[in-house]
Short mmCIF file of N, CA and C in Angstrom, two decimals:
data_model
loop_
_atom_site.label_atom_id
_atom_site.label_comp_id
_atom_site.label_asym_id
_atom_site.label_seq_id
_atom_site.Cartn_x
_atom_site.Cartn_y
_atom_site.Cartn_z
N MET A 1 -77.28 25.24 112.40
CA MET A 1 -77.89 26.80 112.45
C MET A 1 -79.38 26.65 112.75
N VAL A 2 -79.55 27.36 113.58
CA VAL A 2 -80.91 27.34 114.07
C VAL A 2 -82.04 28.41 113.83
N TYR A 3 -83.01 28.40 113.04
CA TYR A 3 -83.72 29.23 112.72
C TYR A 3 -84.99 29.23 113.67
N VAL A 4 -85.49 30.45 114.48
CA VAL A 4 -87.00 30.48 115.12
C VAL A 4 -87.85 31.46 114.67
N PHE A 5 -88.78 30.96 114.47
CA PHE A 5 -90.04 31.37 113.68
C PHE A 5 -91.45 31.43 114.83
N THR A 6 -92.04 32.51 114.75
CA THR A 6 -92.78 33.26 116.01
C THR A 6 -93.97 33.24 115.10
N HIS A 7 -94.95 33.56 116.27
CA HIS A 7 -96.45 33.94 115.66
C HIS A 7 -97.30 33.19 115.01
N ASP A 8 -96.64 31.71 115.53
CA ASP A 8 -97.46 30.36 114.37
C ASP A 8 -98.41 29.93 115.48
N SER A 9 -99.77 29.89 114.78
CA SER A 9 -101.06 29.39 115.22
C SER A 9 -101.92 29.30 114.18
N ILE A 10 -102.73 28.43 114.35
CA ILE A 10 -104.38 28.37 113.57
C ILE A 10 -105.41 29.57 114.09
N GLY A 11 -104.84 29.79 115.72
CA GLY A 11 -105.61 31.16 115.84
C GLY A 11 -105.36 32.48 115.96
N LEU A 12 -106.33 32.93 116.06
CA LEU A 12 -106.03 34.22 116.15
C LEU A 12 -106.02 34.89 117.45
N GLY A 13 -104.91 35.86 117.18
CA GLY A 13 -103.92 36.43 119.15
C GLY A 13 -104.32 37.79 118.69
N GLU A 14 -103.78 38.64 119.73
CA GLU A 14 -104.25 39.72 120.02
C GLU A 14 -104.06 40.50 118.94
N ASP A 15 -103.42 40.01 118.03
CA ASP A 15 -103.13 41.70 117.05
C ASP A 15 -103.71 41.06 115.43
N GLY A 16 -104.69 39.78 115.48
CA GLY A 16 -105.64 39.68 114.58
C GLY A 16 -104.22 38.81 113.69
N PRO A 17 -104.75 38.68 112.58
CA PRO A 17 -104.04 37.40 111.44
C PRO A 17 -102.90 37.52 111.39
N THR A 18 -101.87 37.18 111.87
CA THR A 18 -100.72 37.24 111.97
C THR A 18 -99.83 36.57 110.19
N HIS A 19 -98.49 37.30 109.82
CA HIS A 19 -98.11 36.99 108.75
C HIS A 19 -97.64 35.76 108.26
N GLN A 20 -97.49 34.71 109.08
CA GLN A 20 -97.04 33.16 108.75
C GLN A 20 -98.14 32.19 108.64
N PRO A 21 -98.63 32.17 107.44
CA PRO A 21 -99.80 31.34 106.99
C PRO A 21 -99.33 29.98 107.17
N VAL A 22 -100.11 28.85 108.23
CA VAL A 22 -99.99 27.68 108.12
C VAL A 22 -99.72 26.70 107.34
N GLU A 23 -99.40 27.06 105.59
CA GLU A 23 -99.15 26.59 104.88
C GLU A 23 -97.17 26.14 104.82
N GLN A 24 -96.87 27.59 105.38
CA GLN A 24 -95.22 27.38 105.86
C GLN A 24 -94.82 26.15 106.38
N LEU A 25 -95.70 25.34 107.02
CA LEU A 25 -95.30 24.15 108.09
C LEU A 25 -95.00 23.28 106.67
N ALA A 26 -95.85 23.13 105.94
CA ALA A 26 -95.88 21.98 104.71
C ALA A 26 -94.30 22.26 103.92
N ALA A 27 -94.59 23.63 103.35
CA ALA A 27 -93.16 23.56 102.92
C ALA A 27 -91.73 23.41 103.45
N LEU A 28 -91.78 24.10 104.84
CA LEU A 28 -90.76 23.96 105.62
C LEU A 28 -90.54 22.33 105.52
N ARG A 29 -91.43 21.54 105.94
CA ARG A 29 -90.85 19.71 106.05
C ARG A 29 -90.61 19.78 104.98
N ALA A 30 -91.12 20.23 103.59
CA ALA A 30 -90.73 19.54 102.39
C ALA A 30 -89.17 19.87 102.02
N VAL A 31 -88.34 20.53 103.25
CA VAL A 31 -87.15 20.77 102.77
C VAL A 31 -86.04 19.92 103.17
N PRO A 32 -85.73 19.17 102.14
CA PRO A 32 -84.51 18.09 102.10
C PRO A 32 -83.39 18.21 103.18
N ASP A 33 -83.32 17.69 104.43
CA ASP A 33 -81.92 17.55 105.61
C ASP A 33 -82.79 19.14 106.53
N LEU A 34 -83.72 19.40 106.56
CA LEU A 34 -84.31 20.82 107.83
C LEU A 34 -85.19 20.09 108.63
N THR A 35 -84.75 19.87 109.93
CA THR A 35 -85.58 19.54 110.46
C THR A 35 -86.36 20.72 111.72
N VAL A 36 -87.98 20.67 111.64
CA VAL A 36 -88.57 21.33 111.80
C VAL A 36 -89.39 20.62 113.25
N ILE A 37 -89.47 21.45 114.57
CA ILE A 37 -89.68 21.50 115.62
C ILE A 37 -90.83 22.42 116.02
N ARG A 38 -92.32 21.88 116.50
CA ARG A 38 -93.23 22.71 116.72
C ARG A 38 -93.52 22.49 118.18
N PRO A 39 -92.99 23.19 118.88
CA PRO A 39 -93.18 22.47 120.13
C PRO A 39 -95.01 22.76 120.82
N ALA A 40 -95.05 22.06 121.60
CA ALA A 40 -96.37 22.66 122.20
C ALA A 40 -96.55 23.01 123.67
N ASP A 41 -95.31 23.09 124.22
CA ASP A 41 -95.55 23.61 125.72
C ASP A 41 -94.43 24.44 126.25
N PRO A 42 -94.06 25.38 127.00
CA PRO A 42 -92.71 25.86 127.58
C PRO A 42 -91.69 24.34 127.48
N ASN A 43 -92.11 23.37 128.38
CA ASN A 43 -90.85 21.93 128.38
C ASN A 43 -90.64 22.08 127.29
N GLU A 44 -91.54 21.07 125.88
CA GLU A 44 -90.86 20.72 124.85
C GLU A 44 -90.02 21.96 124.68
N THR A 45 -90.52 22.90 124.50
CA THR A 45 -89.53 24.31 123.73
C THR A 45 -88.02 24.01 124.48
N SER A 46 -88.50 24.09 125.39
CA SER A 46 -86.76 23.97 126.19
C SER A 46 -85.91 22.64 125.73
N GLU A 47 -86.89 21.47 125.43
CA GLU A 47 -86.52 20.42 125.45
C GLU A 47 -85.94 20.75 123.81
N ALA A 48 -86.69 21.45 122.67
CA ALA A 48 -86.77 21.54 121.67
C ALA A 48 -84.62 22.57 121.42
N TRP A 49 -84.32 24.06 122.17
CA TRP A 49 -83.53 24.18 122.09
C TRP A 49 -82.44 23.53 122.57
N ALA A 50 -82.53 22.31 123.59
CA ALA A 50 -81.25 21.96 123.79
C ALA A 50 -81.10 20.66 122.81
N PHE A 51 -82.15 20.35 122.12
CA PHE A 51 -81.81 19.21 121.08
C PHE A 51 -81.45 19.99 119.59
N ALA A 52 -81.84 21.13 119.52
CA ALA A 52 -81.12 22.01 118.62
C ALA A 52 -79.76 22.26 118.63
N VAL A 53 -79.44 22.61 119.71
CA VAL A 53 -77.72 22.89 119.51
C VAL A 53 -77.07 21.96 119.89
N GLN A 54 -77.10 20.50 119.87
CA GLN A 54 -76.67 19.66 119.57
C GLN A 54 -76.97 19.08 118.32
N HIS A 55 -77.91 19.04 117.39
CA HIS A 55 -77.59 18.65 116.45
C HIS A 55 -76.48 19.24 114.87
N ASP A 56 -76.64 18.14 114.13
CA ASP A 56 -75.95 18.21 113.35
C ASP A 56 -76.85 18.59 111.86
N GLY A 57 -76.85 20.17 111.92
CA GLY A 57 -77.90 20.19 110.42
C GLY A 57 -79.04 21.34 111.14
N PRO A 58 -79.50 21.86 109.54
CA PRO A 58 -80.58 22.87 110.28
C PRO A 58 -81.44 22.94 111.12
N ILE A 59 -82.11 23.54 111.96
CA ILE A 59 -83.49 23.56 112.46
C ILE A 59 -84.26 24.56 112.51
N VAL A 60 -85.62 24.29 112.19
CA VAL A 60 -86.43 25.31 112.78
C VAL A 60 -87.18 25.13 113.80
N LEU A 61 -87.32 26.31 114.56
CA LEU A 61 -87.99 26.04 115.80
C LEU A 61 -89.15 26.95 115.34
N VAL A 62 -90.62 26.40 115.25
CA VAL A 62 -91.59 26.93 114.91
C VAL A 62 -92.72 27.09 115.96
N LEU A 63 -92.25 28.60 116.53
CA LEU A 63 -93.02 28.75 118.18
C LEU A 63 -94.36 29.60 118.03
N THR A 64 -95.16 29.64 118.80
CA THR A 64 -96.66 30.68 118.99
C THR A 64 -96.27 31.96 120.19
N ARG A 65 -97.23 32.76 120.28
CA ARG A 65 -96.89 33.64 121.30
C ARG A 65 -98.26 33.55 121.81
N GLN A 66 -98.87 32.53 121.83
CA GLN A 66 -100.00 32.21 122.45
C GLN A 66 -99.64 31.76 123.97
N VAL A 67 -100.38 32.02 125.22
CA VAL A 67 -100.01 31.68 125.97
C VAL A 67 -100.94 30.08 126.31
N VAL A 68 -99.99 28.65 126.13
CA VAL A 68 -100.29 27.40 126.42
C VAL A 68 -100.12 26.94 127.45
N PRO A 69 -100.79 26.29 128.26
CA PRO A 69 -100.60 25.28 129.66
C PRO A 69 -99.48 24.61 129.16
N HIS A 70 -98.68 24.11 130.08
CA HIS A 70 -97.51 23.09 130.36
C HIS A 70 -98.89 22.25 130.48
N LEU A 71 -98.08 20.84 129.85
CA LEU A 71 -99.48 19.65 129.18
C LEU A 71 -98.51 18.96 130.35
N ASP A 72 -99.81 17.89 130.66
CA ASP A 72 -99.50 16.87 132.09
C ASP A 72 -98.47 15.56 130.81
N ARG A 73 -97.49 15.19 130.83
CA ARG A 73 -96.88 14.18 130.27
C ARG A 73 -96.77 13.31 131.33
N SER A 74 -97.19 13.01 132.77
CA SER A 74 -97.24 11.93 133.34
C SER A 74 -97.44 10.43 132.56
N ASN A 75 -98.39 10.22 132.22
CA ASN A 75 -98.73 9.29 131.51
C ASN A 75 -98.62 8.68 130.03
N ALA A 76 -98.02 9.89 129.50
CA ALA A 76 -97.29 9.51 128.24
C ALA A 76 -96.51 8.71 128.01
N LYS A 77 -96.27 8.07 126.73
CA LYS A 77 -95.43 7.09 126.10
C LYS A 77 -94.24 7.68 125.78
N GLU A 78 -93.07 7.79 126.24
CA GLU A 78 -91.41 8.10 126.20
C GLU A 78 -91.74 9.39 125.45
N PRO A 79 -92.19 10.43 126.26
CA PRO A 79 -92.50 11.55 126.16
C PRO A 79 -91.14 12.08 125.32
N GLY A 80 -90.46 13.41 124.52
CA GLY A 80 -89.46 13.99 123.86
C GLY A 80 -89.74 14.61 122.89
N VAL A 81 -88.85 15.54 122.92
CA VAL A 81 -88.74 16.05 120.96
C VAL A 81 -87.97 15.14 120.50
N ALA A 82 -86.77 15.03 120.46
CA ALA A 82 -85.90 14.06 119.70
C ALA A 82 -86.57 12.64 118.98
N ARG A 83 -87.62 12.49 119.93
CA ARG A 83 -87.77 11.16 119.31
C ARG A 83 -89.18 12.06 118.10
N GLY A 84 -89.75 12.63 117.71
CA GLY A 84 -90.13 13.36 116.74
C GLY A 84 -91.94 13.76 117.17
N ALA A 85 -92.26 12.19 117.50
CA ALA A 85 -93.48 12.19 118.17
C ALA A 85 -93.81 11.30 119.23
N TYR A 86 -94.68 11.29 120.31
CA TYR A 86 -95.00 10.47 121.36
C TYR A 86 -96.57 10.55 121.46
N ILE A 87 -97.20 9.33 122.36
CA ILE A 87 -98.15 9.48 122.44
C ILE A 87 -98.45 10.14 124.09
N LEU A 88 -99.44 11.29 123.61
CA LEU A 88 -99.36 12.04 125.51
C LEU A 88 -100.61 11.09 126.05
N ALA A 89 -101.49 10.65 125.73
CA ALA A 89 -102.84 10.01 126.20
C ALA A 89 -102.83 9.15 125.71
N GLU A 90 -103.60 7.60 126.11
CA GLU A 90 -103.73 6.56 126.18
C GLU A 90 -105.54 6.67 125.46
N ALA A 91 -106.08 5.67 125.01
CA ALA A 91 -107.35 5.88 125.19
C ALA A 91 -107.98 4.93 126.58
N ASP A 92 -109.08 5.50 126.97
CA ASP A 92 -109.06 5.17 128.20
C ASP A 92 -110.46 3.89 127.73
N GLY A 93 -109.83 2.91 128.11
CA GLY A 93 -110.94 1.53 127.94
C GLY A 93 -110.36 0.85 126.85
N GLY A 94 -109.41 0.67 126.75
CA GLY A 94 -108.72 -0.25 125.27
C GLY A 94 -108.44 0.56 124.09
N ALA A 95 -108.66 0.20 122.70
CA ALA A 95 -108.62 0.71 121.49
C ALA A 95 -109.51 2.23 121.27
N PRO A 96 -108.91 3.17 120.95
CA PRO A 96 -109.40 4.41 120.34
C PRO A 96 -110.05 4.40 119.60
N ASP A 97 -111.33 4.98 119.44
CA ASP A 97 -112.22 5.20 118.25
C ASP A 97 -111.68 6.47 117.02
N VAL A 98 -110.85 7.22 118.00
CA VAL A 98 -110.14 8.27 116.49
C VAL A 98 -108.85 8.83 117.21
N ILE A 99 -107.79 8.97 116.60
CA ILE A 99 -106.71 9.29 117.16
C ILE A 99 -106.43 10.62 116.80
N LEU A 100 -106.74 11.65 117.47
CA LEU A 100 -106.23 13.09 117.51
C LEU A 100 -104.74 13.40 117.81
N ILE A 101 -104.11 13.96 116.65
CA ILE A 101 -102.99 14.07 116.56
C ILE A 101 -102.78 15.95 116.16
N GLY A 102 -101.96 16.32 117.10
CA GLY A 102 -101.33 17.89 116.97
C GLY A 102 -100.14 18.26 117.26
N THR A 103 -99.51 19.53 116.65
CA THR A 103 -98.56 19.92 117.13
C THR A 103 -98.84 21.40 117.48
N GLY A 104 -97.62 21.68 118.08
CA GLY A 104 -97.62 22.84 118.57
C GLY A 104 -98.68 23.51 119.44
N SER A 105 -99.37 24.56 119.16
CA SER A 105 -100.11 25.72 120.24
C SER A 105 -101.45 24.46 119.81
N GLU A 106 -101.46 23.70 119.06
CA GLU A 106 -103.31 22.94 118.65
C GLU A 106 -102.81 21.71 119.62
N VAL A 107 -102.13 21.26 120.05
CA VAL A 107 -102.02 19.83 121.23
C VAL A 107 -102.65 20.31 122.48
N GLN A 108 -103.01 21.65 123.01
CA GLN A 108 -103.65 21.86 123.97
C GLN A 108 -105.23 21.68 123.31
N LEU A 109 -105.56 21.98 122.06
CA LEU A 109 -106.91 21.52 121.83
C LEU A 109 -107.30 20.40 121.45
N CYS A 110 -106.37 19.32 121.12
CA CYS A 110 -106.43 17.99 120.91
C CYS A 110 -106.64 17.69 122.58
N VAL A 111 -106.09 17.92 123.32
CA VAL A 111 -106.01 17.40 125.04
C VAL A 111 -107.54 18.18 125.31
N GLU A 112 -108.35 19.29 125.09
CA GLU A 112 -109.40 19.25 125.46
C GLU A 112 -110.38 19.08 124.85
N ALA A 113 -110.16 18.33 123.43
CA ALA A 113 -111.13 17.61 122.87
C ALA A 113 -111.43 16.02 123.28
N ARG A 114 -110.39 15.18 123.65
CA ARG A 114 -110.04 14.33 124.21
C ARG A 114 -111.19 14.17 125.50
N LYS A 115 -110.92 15.25 126.24
CA LYS A 115 -111.96 15.49 127.78
C LYS A 115 -113.46 15.44 126.94
N LYS A 116 -113.63 16.18 125.96
CA LYS A 116 -114.75 16.73 125.82
C LYS A 116 -115.55 15.07 124.98
N LEU A 117 -114.63 14.28 124.30
CA LEU A 117 -114.87 13.15 123.50
C LEU A 117 -115.39 11.73 124.80
N GLU A 118 -114.25 12.10 125.72
CA GLU A 118 -114.70 10.90 127.05
C GLU A 118 -116.17 10.98 127.51
N LYS A 119 -116.72 12.67 127.56
CA LYS A 119 -118.15 12.57 128.50
C LYS A 119 -119.05 12.30 127.39
N VAL A 120 -119.07 12.28 125.73
CA VAL A 120 -119.56 12.40 124.81
C VAL A 120 -119.81 11.12 124.67
N CYS A 121 -118.62 10.35 124.61
CA CYS A 121 -118.35 9.45 123.79
C CYS A 121 -118.07 7.88 124.77
N GLY A 122 -119.36 8.18 125.90
CA GLY A 122 -119.11 7.19 126.95
C GLY A 122 -120.29 5.94 126.36
N GLU A 123 -120.82 5.28 127.45
CA GLU A 123 -121.05 3.93 126.91
C GLU A 123 -122.78 4.50 126.38
N ARG A 124 -122.85 3.81 125.20
CA ARG A 124 -124.65 4.65 124.53
C ARG A 124 -124.96 2.80 123.93
N PRO A 125 -125.37 2.26 124.74
CA PRO A 125 -126.38 0.83 124.26
C PRO A 125 -127.07 1.33 123.48
N ALA A 126 -128.42 2.42 123.75
CA ALA A 126 -129.06 2.62 122.74
C ALA A 126 -129.37 4.04 121.61
N TRP A 127 -128.30 3.41 120.51
CA TRP A 127 -127.97 4.54 119.89
C TRP A 127 -129.24 5.41 119.65
N SER A 128 -130.33 4.76 119.14
CA SER A 128 -131.60 4.77 118.57
C SER A 128 -131.86 6.26 119.50
N ALA A 129 -132.02 5.73 120.36
CA ALA A 129 -132.16 7.07 121.72
C ALA A 129 -131.99 7.89 121.50
N CYS A 130 -130.08 8.33 121.19
CA CYS A 130 -129.15 9.38 121.19
C CYS A 130 -129.75 10.34 119.96
N ARG A 131 -129.93 9.24 119.06
CA ARG A 131 -130.38 9.91 117.51
C ARG A 131 -131.71 10.70 117.91
N ALA A 132 -132.55 10.26 118.65
CA ALA A 132 -134.03 10.65 118.83
C ALA A 132 -133.69 12.19 119.80
N GLY A 133 -132.50 12.16 120.14
CA GLY A 133 -132.27 13.47 120.96
C GLY A 133 -132.61 13.08 122.13
N SER A 134 -132.33 12.09 123.36
CA SER A 134 -133.09 11.97 124.51
C SER A 134 -131.47 12.02 125.30
N CYS A 135 -130.45 11.96 124.70
CA CYS A 135 -128.77 11.95 124.78
C CYS A 135 -128.67 13.32 125.48
N SER A 136 -128.12 13.51 126.64
CA SER A 136 -127.71 15.01 127.03
C SER A 136 -126.03 14.49 126.64
#
């Protein structure tokens, strides 16, 4: 059985606050033997549907009405809904200082935050100068 939930997002759409609170995800994930999939873009939604119709057991697809971009998964490590999770983008230059994790429509926010952090968190040999306000 496949259940499809719509209007999911922490953001406000053109209809204002929707009737599905973010807390429902924790409640759904706590249900034994229920698989909850919250795809990040149209490609993942297609993969999620293909997975759901072949899966033996109940599944909830949690979808958003927001327009979300197609994510670039060309550098992703073993992407795919069936794995449950995957690394969409590695940190440039080695080990990351922070790990951004998102599901559904919030993945695009993680991608945008990563781009901004790459600009802000570049080489800073003189942190005291940055704290004094001379870094832009």
